[in-house]
CSV table of C-alpha atoms in Angstrom, one decimal:
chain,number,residue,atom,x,y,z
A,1,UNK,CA,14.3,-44.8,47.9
A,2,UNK,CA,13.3,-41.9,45.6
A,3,UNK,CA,10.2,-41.3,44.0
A,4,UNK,CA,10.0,-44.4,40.5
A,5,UNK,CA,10.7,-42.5,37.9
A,6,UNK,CA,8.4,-42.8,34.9
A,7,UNK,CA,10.1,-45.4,33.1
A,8,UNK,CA,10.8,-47.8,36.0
A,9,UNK,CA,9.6,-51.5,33.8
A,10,UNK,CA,6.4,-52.7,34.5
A,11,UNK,CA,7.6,-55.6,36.3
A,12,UNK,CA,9.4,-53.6,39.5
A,13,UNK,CA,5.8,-52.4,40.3
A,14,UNK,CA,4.2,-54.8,42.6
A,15,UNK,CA,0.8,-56.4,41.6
A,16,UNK,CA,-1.4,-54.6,44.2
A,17,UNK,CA,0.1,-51.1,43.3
A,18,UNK,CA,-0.1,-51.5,39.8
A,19,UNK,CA,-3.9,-52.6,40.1
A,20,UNK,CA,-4.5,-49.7,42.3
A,21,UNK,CA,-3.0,-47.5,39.9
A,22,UNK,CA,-5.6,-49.3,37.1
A,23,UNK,CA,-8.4,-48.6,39.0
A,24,UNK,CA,-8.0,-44.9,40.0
A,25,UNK,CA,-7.2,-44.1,35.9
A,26,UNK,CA,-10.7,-47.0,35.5
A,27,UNK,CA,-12.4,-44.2,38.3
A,28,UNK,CA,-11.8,-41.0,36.5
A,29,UNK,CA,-12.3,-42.3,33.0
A,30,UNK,CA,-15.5,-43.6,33.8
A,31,UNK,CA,-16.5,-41.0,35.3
A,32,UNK,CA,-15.9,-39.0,32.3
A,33,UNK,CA,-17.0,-40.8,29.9
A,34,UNK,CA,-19.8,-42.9,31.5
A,35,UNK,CA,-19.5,-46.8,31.4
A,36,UNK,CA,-20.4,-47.5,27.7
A,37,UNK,CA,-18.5,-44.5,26.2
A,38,UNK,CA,-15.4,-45.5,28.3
A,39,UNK,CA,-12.3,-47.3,26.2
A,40,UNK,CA,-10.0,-49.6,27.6
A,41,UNK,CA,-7.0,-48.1,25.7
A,42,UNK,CA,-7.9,-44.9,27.5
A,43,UNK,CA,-7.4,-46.4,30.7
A,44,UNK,CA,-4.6,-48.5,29.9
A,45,UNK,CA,-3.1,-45.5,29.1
A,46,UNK,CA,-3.4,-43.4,32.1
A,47,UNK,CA,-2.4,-46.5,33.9
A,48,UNK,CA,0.9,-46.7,32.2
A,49,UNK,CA,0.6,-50.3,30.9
A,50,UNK,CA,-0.5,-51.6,27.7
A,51,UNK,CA,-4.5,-53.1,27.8
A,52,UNK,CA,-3.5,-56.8,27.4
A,53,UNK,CA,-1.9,-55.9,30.6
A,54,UNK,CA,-5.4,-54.1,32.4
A,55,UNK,CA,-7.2,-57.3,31.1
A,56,UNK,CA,-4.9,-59.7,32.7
A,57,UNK,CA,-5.4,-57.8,35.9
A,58,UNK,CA,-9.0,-56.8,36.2
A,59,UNK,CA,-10.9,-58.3,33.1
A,60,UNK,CA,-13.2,-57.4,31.1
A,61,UNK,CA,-14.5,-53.7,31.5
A,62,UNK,CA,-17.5,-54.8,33.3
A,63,UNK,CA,-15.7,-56.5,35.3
A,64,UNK,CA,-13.0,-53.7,35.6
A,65,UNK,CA,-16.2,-51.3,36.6
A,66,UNK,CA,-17.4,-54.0,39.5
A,67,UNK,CA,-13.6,-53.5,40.9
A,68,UNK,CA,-14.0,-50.1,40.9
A,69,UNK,CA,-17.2,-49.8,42.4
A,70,UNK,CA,-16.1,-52.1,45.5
A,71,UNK,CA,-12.8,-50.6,46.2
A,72,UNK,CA,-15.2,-47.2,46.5
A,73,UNK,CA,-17.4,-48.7,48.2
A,74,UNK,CA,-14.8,-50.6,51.1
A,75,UNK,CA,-13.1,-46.9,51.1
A,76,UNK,CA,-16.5,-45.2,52.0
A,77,UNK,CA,-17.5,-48.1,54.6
A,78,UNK,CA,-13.9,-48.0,55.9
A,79,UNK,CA,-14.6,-44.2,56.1
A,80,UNK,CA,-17.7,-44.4,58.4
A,81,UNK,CA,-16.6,-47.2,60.5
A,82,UNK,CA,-13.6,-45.0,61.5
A,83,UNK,CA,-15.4,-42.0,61.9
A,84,UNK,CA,-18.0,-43.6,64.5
A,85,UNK,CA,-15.8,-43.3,67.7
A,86,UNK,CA,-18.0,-45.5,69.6
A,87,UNK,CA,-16.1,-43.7,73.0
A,88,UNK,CA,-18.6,-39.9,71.9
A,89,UNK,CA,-21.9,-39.2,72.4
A,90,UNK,CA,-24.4,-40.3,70.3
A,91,UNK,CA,-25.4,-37.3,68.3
A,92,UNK,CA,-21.6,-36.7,67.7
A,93,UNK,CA,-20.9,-40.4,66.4
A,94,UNK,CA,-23.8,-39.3,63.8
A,95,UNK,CA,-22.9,-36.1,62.6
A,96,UNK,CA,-19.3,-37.7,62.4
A,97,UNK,CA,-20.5,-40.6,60.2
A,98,UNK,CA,-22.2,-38.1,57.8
A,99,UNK,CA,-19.8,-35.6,57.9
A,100,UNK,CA,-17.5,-38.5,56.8
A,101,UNK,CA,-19.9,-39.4,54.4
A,102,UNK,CA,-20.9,-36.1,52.9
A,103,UNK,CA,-16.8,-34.7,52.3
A,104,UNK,CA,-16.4,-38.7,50.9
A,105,UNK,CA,-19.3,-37.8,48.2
A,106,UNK,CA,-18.1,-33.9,47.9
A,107,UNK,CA,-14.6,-35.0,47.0
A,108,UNK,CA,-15.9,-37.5,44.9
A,109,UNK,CA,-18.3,-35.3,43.4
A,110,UNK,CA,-18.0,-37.1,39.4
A,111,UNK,CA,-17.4,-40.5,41.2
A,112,UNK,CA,-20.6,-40.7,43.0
A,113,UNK,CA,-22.3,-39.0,40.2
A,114,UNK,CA,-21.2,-41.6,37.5
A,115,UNK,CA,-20.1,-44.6,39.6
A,116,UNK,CA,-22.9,-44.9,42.0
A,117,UNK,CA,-25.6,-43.3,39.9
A,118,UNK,CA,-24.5,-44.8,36.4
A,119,UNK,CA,-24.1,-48.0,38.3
A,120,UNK,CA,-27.4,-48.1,40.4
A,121,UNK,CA,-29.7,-47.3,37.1
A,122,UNK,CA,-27.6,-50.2,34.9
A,123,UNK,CA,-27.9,-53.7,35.0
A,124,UNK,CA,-25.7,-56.0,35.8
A,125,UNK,CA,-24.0,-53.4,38.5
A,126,UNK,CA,-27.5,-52.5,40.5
A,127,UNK,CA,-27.3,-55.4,42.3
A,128,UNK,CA,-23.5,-54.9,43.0
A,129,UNK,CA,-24.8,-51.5,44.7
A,130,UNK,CA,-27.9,-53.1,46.3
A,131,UNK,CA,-25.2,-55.5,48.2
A,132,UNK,CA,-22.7,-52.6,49.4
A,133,UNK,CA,-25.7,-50.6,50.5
A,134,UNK,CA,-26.9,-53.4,52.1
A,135,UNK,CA,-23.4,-53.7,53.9
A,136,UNK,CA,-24.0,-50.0,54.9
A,137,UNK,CA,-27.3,-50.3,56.6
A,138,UNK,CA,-25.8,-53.1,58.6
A,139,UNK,CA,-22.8,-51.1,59.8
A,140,UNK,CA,-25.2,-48.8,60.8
A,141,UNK,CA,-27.9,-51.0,62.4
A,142,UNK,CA,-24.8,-52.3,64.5
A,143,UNK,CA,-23.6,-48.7,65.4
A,144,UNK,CA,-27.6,-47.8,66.3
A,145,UNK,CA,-28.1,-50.7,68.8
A,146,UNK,CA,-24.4,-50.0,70.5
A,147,UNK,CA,-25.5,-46.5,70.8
A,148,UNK,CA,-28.6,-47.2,72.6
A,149,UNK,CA,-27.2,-50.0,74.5
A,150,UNK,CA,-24.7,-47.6,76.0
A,151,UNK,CA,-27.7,-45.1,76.8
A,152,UNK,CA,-29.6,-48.8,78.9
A,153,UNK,CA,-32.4,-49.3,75.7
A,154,UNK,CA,-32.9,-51.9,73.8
A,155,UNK,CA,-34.5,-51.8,70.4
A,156,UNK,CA,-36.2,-54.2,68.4
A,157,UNK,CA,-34.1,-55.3,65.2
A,158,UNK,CA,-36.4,-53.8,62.7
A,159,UNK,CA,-37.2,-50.7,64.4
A,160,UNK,CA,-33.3,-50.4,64.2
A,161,UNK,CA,-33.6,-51.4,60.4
A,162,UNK,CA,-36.1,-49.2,60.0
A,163,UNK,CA,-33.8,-46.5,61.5
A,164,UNK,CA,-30.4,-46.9,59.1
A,165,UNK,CA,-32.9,-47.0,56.5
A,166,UNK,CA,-34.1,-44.1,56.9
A,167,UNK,CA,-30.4,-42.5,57.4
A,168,UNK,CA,-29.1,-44.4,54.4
A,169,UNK,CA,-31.8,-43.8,51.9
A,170,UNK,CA,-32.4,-39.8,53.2
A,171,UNK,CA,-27.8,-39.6,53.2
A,172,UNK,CA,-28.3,-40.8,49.2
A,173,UNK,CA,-30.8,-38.3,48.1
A,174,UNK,CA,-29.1,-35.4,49.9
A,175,UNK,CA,-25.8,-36.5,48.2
A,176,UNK,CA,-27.4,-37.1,44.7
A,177,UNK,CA,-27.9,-32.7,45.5
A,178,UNK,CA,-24.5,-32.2,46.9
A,179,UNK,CA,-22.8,-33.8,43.4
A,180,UNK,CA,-25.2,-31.4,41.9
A,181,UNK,CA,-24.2,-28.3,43.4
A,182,UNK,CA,-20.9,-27.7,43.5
A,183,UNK,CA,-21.3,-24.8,46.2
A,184,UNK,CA,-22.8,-26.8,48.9
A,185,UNK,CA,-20.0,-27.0,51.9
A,186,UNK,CA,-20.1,-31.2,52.7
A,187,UNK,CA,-20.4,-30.0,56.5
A,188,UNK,CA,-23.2,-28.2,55.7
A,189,UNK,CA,-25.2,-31.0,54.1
A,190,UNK,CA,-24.5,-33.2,56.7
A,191,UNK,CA,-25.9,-30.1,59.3
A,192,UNK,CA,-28.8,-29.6,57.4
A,193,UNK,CA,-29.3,-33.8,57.8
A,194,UNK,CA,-28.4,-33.9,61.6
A,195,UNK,CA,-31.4,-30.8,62.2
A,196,UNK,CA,-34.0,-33.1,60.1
A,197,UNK,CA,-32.7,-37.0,61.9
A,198,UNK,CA,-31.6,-35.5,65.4
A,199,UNK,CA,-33.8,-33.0,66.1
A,200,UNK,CA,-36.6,-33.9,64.2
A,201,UNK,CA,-38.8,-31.4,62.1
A,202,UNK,CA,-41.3,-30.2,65.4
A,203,UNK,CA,-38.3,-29.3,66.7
A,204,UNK,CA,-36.8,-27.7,63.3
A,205,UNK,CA,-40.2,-25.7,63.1
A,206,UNK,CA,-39.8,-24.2,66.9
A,207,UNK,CA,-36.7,-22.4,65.6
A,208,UNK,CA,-34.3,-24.8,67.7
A,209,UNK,CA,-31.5,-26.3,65.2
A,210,UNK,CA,-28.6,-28.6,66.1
A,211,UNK,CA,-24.9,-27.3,65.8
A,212,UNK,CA,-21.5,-29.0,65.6
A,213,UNK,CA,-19.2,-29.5,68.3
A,214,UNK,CA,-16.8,-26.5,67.9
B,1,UNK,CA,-77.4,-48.6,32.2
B,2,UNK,CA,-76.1,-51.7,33.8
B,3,UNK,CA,-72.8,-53.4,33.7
B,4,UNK,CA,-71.2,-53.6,30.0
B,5,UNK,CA,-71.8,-57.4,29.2
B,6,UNK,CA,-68.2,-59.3,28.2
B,7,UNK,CA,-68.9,-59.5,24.8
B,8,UNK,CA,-69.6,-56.0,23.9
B,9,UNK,CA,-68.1,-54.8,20.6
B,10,UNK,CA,-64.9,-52.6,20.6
B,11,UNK,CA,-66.3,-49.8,19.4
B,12,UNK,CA,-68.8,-49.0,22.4
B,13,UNK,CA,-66.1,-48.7,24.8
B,14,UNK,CA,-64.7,-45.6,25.1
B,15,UNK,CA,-60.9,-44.5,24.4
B,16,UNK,CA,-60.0,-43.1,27.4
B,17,UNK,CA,-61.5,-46.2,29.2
B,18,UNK,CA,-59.9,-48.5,27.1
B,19,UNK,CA,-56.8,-47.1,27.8
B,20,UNK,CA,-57.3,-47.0,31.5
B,21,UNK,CA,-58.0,-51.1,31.0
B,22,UNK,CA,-54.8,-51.6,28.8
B,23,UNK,CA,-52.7,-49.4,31.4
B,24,UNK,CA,-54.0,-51.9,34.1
B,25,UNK,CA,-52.9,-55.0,32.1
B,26,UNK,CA,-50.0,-53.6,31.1
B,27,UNK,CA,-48.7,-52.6,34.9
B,28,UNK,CA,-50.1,-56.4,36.2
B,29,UNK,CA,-47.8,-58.2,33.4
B,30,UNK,CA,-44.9,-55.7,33.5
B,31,UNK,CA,-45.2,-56.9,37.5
B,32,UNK,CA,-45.4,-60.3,37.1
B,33,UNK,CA,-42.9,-60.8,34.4
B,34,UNK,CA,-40.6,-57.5,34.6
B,35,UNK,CA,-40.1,-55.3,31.5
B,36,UNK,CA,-37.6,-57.4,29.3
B,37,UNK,CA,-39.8,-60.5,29.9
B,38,UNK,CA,-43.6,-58.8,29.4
B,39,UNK,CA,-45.0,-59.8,26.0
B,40,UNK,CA,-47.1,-57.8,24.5
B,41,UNK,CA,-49.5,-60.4,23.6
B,42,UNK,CA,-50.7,-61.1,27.4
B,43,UNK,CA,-51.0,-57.7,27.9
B,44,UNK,CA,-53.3,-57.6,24.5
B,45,UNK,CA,-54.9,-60.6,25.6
B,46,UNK,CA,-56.0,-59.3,29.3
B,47,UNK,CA,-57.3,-56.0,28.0
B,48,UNK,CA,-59.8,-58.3,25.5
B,49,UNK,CA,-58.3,-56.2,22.4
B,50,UNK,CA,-56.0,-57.1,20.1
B,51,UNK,CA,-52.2,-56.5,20.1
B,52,UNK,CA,-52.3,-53.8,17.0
B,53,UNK,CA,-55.0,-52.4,19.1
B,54,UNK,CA,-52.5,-51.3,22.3
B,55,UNK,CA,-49.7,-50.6,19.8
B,56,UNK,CA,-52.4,-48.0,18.1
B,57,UNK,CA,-53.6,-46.3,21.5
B,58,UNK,CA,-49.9,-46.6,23.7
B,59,UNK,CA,-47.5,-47.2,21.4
B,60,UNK,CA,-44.4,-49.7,22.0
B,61,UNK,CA,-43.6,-51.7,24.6
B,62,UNK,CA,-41.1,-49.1,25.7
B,63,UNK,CA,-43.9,-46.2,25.4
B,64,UNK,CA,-46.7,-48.2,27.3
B,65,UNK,CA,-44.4,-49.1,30.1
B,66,UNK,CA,-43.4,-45.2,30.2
B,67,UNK,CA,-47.6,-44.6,30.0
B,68,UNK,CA,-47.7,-47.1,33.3
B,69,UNK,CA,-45.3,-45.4,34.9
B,70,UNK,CA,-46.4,-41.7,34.3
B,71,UNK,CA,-49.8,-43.0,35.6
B,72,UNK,CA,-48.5,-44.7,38.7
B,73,UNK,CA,-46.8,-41.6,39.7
B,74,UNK,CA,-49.9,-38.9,38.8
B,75,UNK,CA,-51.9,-41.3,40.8
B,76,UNK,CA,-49.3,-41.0,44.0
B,77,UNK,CA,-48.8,-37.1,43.6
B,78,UNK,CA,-52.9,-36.8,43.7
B,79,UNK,CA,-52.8,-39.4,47.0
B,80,UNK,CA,-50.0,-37.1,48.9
B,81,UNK,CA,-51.9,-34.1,47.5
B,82,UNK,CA,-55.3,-35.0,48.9
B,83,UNK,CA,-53.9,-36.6,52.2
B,84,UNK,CA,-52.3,-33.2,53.1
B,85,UNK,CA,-54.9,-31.0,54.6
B,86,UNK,CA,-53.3,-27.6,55.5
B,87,UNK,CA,-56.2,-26.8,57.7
B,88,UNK,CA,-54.4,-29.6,60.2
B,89,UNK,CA,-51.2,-29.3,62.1
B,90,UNK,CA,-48.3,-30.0,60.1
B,91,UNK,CA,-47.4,-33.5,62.0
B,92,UNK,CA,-50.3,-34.5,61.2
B,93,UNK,CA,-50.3,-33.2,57.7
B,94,UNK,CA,-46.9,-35.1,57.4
B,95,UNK,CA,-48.4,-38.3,58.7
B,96,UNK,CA,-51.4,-38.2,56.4
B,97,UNK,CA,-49.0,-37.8,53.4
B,98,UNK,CA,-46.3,-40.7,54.5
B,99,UNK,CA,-49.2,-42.7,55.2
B,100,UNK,CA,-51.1,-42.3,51.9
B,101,UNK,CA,-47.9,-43.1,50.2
B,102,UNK,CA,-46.7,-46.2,52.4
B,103,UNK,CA,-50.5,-47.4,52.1
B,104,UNK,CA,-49.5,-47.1,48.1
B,105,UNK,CA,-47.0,-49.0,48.5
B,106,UNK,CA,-48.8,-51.5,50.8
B,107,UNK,CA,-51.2,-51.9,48.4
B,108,UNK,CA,-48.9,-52.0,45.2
B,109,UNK,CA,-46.2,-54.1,46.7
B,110,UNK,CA,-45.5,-56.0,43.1
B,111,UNK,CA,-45.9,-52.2,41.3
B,112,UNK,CA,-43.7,-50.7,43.2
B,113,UNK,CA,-40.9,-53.3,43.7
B,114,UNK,CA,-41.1,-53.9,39.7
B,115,UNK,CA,-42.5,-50.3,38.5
B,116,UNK,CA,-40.7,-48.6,40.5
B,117,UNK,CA,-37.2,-50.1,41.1
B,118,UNK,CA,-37.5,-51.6,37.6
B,119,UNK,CA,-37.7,-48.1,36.2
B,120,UNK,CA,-35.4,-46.8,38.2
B,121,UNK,CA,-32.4,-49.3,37.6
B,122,UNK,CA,-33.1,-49.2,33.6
B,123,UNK,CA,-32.5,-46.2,31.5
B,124,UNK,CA,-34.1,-44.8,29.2
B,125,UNK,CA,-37.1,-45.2,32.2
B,126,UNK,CA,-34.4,-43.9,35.2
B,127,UNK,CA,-35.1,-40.7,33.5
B,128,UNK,CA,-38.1,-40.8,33.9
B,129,UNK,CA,-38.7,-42.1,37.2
B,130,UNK,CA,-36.1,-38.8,37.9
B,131,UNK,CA,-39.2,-36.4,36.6
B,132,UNK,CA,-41.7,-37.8,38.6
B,133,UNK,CA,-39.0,-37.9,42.0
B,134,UNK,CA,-38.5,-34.3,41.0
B,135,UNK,CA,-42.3,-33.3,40.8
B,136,UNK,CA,-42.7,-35.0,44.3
B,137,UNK,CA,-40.1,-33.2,46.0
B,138,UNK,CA,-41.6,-30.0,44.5
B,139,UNK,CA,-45.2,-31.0,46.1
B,140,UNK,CA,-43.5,-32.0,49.4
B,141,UNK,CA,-41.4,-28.5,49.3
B,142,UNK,CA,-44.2,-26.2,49.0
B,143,UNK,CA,-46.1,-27.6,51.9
B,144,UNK,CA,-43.1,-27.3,53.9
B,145,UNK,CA,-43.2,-24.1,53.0
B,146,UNK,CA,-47.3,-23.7,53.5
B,147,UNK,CA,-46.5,-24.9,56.8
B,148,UNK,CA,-43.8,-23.3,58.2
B,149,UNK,CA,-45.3,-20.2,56.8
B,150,UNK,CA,-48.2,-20.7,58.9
B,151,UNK,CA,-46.3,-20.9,62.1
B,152,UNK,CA,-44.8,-17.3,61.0
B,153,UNK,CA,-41.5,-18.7,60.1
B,154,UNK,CA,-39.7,-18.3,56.6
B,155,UNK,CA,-37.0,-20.6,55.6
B,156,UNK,CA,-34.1,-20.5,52.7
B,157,UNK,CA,-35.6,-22.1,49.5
B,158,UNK,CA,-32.1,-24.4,50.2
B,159,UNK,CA,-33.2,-25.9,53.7
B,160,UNK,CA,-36.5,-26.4,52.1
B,161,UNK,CA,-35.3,-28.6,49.5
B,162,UNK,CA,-32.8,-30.5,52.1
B,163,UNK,CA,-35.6,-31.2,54.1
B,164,UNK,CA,-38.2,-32.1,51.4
B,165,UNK,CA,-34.6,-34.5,50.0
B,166,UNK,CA,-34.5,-36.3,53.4
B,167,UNK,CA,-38.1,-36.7,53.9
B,168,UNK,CA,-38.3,-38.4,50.2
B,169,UNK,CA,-34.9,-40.7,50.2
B,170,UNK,CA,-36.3,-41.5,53.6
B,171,UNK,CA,-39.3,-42.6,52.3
B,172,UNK,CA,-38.5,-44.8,49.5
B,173,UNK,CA,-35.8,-46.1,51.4
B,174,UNK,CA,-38.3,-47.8,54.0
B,175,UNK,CA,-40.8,-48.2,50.4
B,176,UNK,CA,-38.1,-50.7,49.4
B,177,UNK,CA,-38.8,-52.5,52.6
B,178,UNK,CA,-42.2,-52.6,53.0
B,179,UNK,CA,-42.1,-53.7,49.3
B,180,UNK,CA,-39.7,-56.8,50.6
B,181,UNK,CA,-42.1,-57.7,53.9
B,182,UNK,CA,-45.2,-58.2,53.7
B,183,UNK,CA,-45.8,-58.5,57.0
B,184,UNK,CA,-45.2,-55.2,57.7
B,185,UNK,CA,-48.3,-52.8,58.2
B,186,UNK,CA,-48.3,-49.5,56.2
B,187,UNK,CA,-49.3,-47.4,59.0
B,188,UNK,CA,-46.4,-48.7,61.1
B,189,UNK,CA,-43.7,-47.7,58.3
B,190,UNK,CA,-45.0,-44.3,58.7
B,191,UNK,CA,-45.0,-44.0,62.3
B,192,UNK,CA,-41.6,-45.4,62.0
B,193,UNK,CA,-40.6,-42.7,59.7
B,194,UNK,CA,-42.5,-39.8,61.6
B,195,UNK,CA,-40.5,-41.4,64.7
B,196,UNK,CA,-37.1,-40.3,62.9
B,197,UNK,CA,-38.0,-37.2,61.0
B,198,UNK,CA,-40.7,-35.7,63.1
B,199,UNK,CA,-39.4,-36.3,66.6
B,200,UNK,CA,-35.5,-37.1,65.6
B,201,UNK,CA,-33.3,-39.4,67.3
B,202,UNK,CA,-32.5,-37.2,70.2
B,203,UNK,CA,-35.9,-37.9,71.0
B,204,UNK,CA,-36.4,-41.3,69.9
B,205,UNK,CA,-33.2,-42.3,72.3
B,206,UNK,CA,-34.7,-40.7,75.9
B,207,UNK,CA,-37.7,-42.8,74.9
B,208,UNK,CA,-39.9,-40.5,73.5
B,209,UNK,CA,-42.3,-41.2,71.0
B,210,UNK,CA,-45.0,-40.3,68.4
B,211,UNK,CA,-48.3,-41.4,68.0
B,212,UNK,CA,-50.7,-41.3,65.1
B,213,UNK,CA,-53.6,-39.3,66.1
B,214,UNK,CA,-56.3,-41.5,67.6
C-alpha cells in the first residue's frame, strides 16, 4: 500500500497510530511553547484531528503531558537497555549506555530541555519524573551487579545504588549542558563522562584518559 | 553581658540578629510543613515577633522562603570553600569538600529534602536554586583548575566544566539519598562518591579502593 494520503478519514487510522501521531505534535508543541503556554487546538492541529478528538484519546492536557513524558521516557529506557550488550566488556556496556543516552538527549535537545526540565520543576509531573528516574537507576543497578558478577564480585545493594546514582544524577547534569550547547558532539559528552566515572579523576590528572573502541 | 533574658523588648535585639532568628524559623516551618502549607503566623510566632514584624524585615512568604534559601546556599558555598585546603593533595581536597557538603546534608536532612528539592521542583524558586547550582559549579571549577594547575597540567575551560557537572549531579544525586536514609553516615556517601569519581569504575571493579585519610 502507498503512503495515506492526507485526506485518508480519521477512522481508517488505527487507534495506536493516531495516538502516536497526537503525542509527537503534544512533544514539539510543548516544547515550544512550554506546558502552560501550550493550546490544545495547536496540537489538535498538527495531529490532523479536531481537539474533541485529542481529548477523547489522551485527556486533559495534563494528562496529555504525563503521556508524553512516559512514552519519552519508555523510548529512552528502551534505548539503554538495548544499548547494554551484556556479551562486551564492562567499560564498553557503559560508554554504550551513555553514548545512547547522550545522542537520545542531543536529538532531543528542546524535548529534554522542556519535557524533562519543565516537568521536573512543576508539580503534579515531578513525581511522574521521580518514578521513571527511579525506573532508570534500577535498570542500571541490575546492569552494575551483572557486570561484576561476570568479573567473580559481588557488591552490596547499596553500594550498587550508590553507584547508578552517581551515573544517573552526574548523566542529568551533563545533559542539562548538552541541551545547552548546541556544539557539543553527544559522543563527546559521553567521553568526557566515561574519563571522570571509568577512569576516575587521579587517573584524569596523570594525563591518562579513556578512549572509544574504534 | 550574659544571656539576653526571654522577655527582652524588641527593640534591644539587633536587625541583623533578628533576621538570622526569623530565617531559622522560617527554614524549620517551611521543613516541617512545605512552602504552600507554612503559615506565616508560626513562623512569627517562633521568632517571638509579630507577623507584620517578618513581613517588614523579609518581605512575603514567597521573598522569605527565597531569603532561606539564598542563606542555605551561602552557608554551603562557605563549608566547601573552607573544607578545600589547596595546600593538601587534591583527593584529599575533593574528600574534604564532598564531605563538608554530605555532612550538610546529614545534618540538614529535613532542609535539604524540603529546601532544596522543594525549591527546585517549584518555580519561581527553581530559578533560583539554578543561581546558587551555578555559583557551586563555578567554586568547584576553579579548584579543579587550582589543582590541576599545581600538578603542571592545563585543561580546556570545557573539560573543566564537564568535570566540575559530574562531580555536582553526582553529588546531589546521592544528597537525595542520604536525605531519604537516615541510616546512612555522611562520611560513607562521600567515600562512596570518591570511590566512583576519584578512583573510577575501572578501579572500583579489580577491587581497588579508596580510603579517607586516617
Amino acid at each position: 500500500m502507498a503512503a495515506r494520503p492526507a485526506d485518508t478519514p480519521r477512522g481508517r487510522v488505527p487507534r495506536a497510530e493516531r495516538e502516536q501521531q497526537m503525542l509527537d505534535a503534544a512533544v514539539l508543541v510543548f516544547s515550544r511553547r512550554g506546558f502552560h503556554h501550550a493550546n490544545m487546538d495547536e496540537i489538535a492541529e498538527l495531529s490532523g484531528v479536531s481537539k474533541p478528538m485529542v481529548y477523547a484519546y489522551l485527556g486533559t492536557k495534563e494528562e496529555l503531558f504525563i503521556a508524553c513524558l512516559r512514552r519519552e521516557s519508555a523510548r529512552l529506557v528502551a534505548g539503554l537497555a538495548a544499548a547494554a550488550d551484556p556479551t562486551l566488556p564492562p567499560d564498553q556496556q557503559l560508554w554504550r549506555g551513555l553514548k545512547g543516552f547522550f545522542e537520545f538527549v542531543g536529538a532531543h535537545r528542546d524535548g529534554w530541555s522542556v519535557l524533562y526540565r519543565q516537568a521536573r520543576t512543576q508539580q503534579p509531573f515531578s513525581v511522574e519524573v521521580a518514578a521513571m528516574r527511579e525506573s532508570v537507576v534500577e535498570v542500571i543497578t541490575d546492569r552494575l551487579d551483572a557486570a561484576l558478577r561476570l568479573e567473580g564480585r559481588q557488591v552490596k545493594p547499596d553500594d550498587l545504588t550508590a553507584m547508578a546514582l552517581t551515573l544517573v544524577g552526574a548523566s542529568e547534569s551533563l545533559a542539562d549542558w548538552l541541551a545547552d550547547h548546541p556544539d557539543e558532539d553527544p559522543g563527546r559528552t559521553a567521553t568526557r563522562l566515561m574519563n571522570a566515572v571509568w577512569l576516575g579523576a587521579d587517573q584524569l590528572m596523570r594525563g591518562v584518559s579513556w578512549r572509544p573502541p574504534a
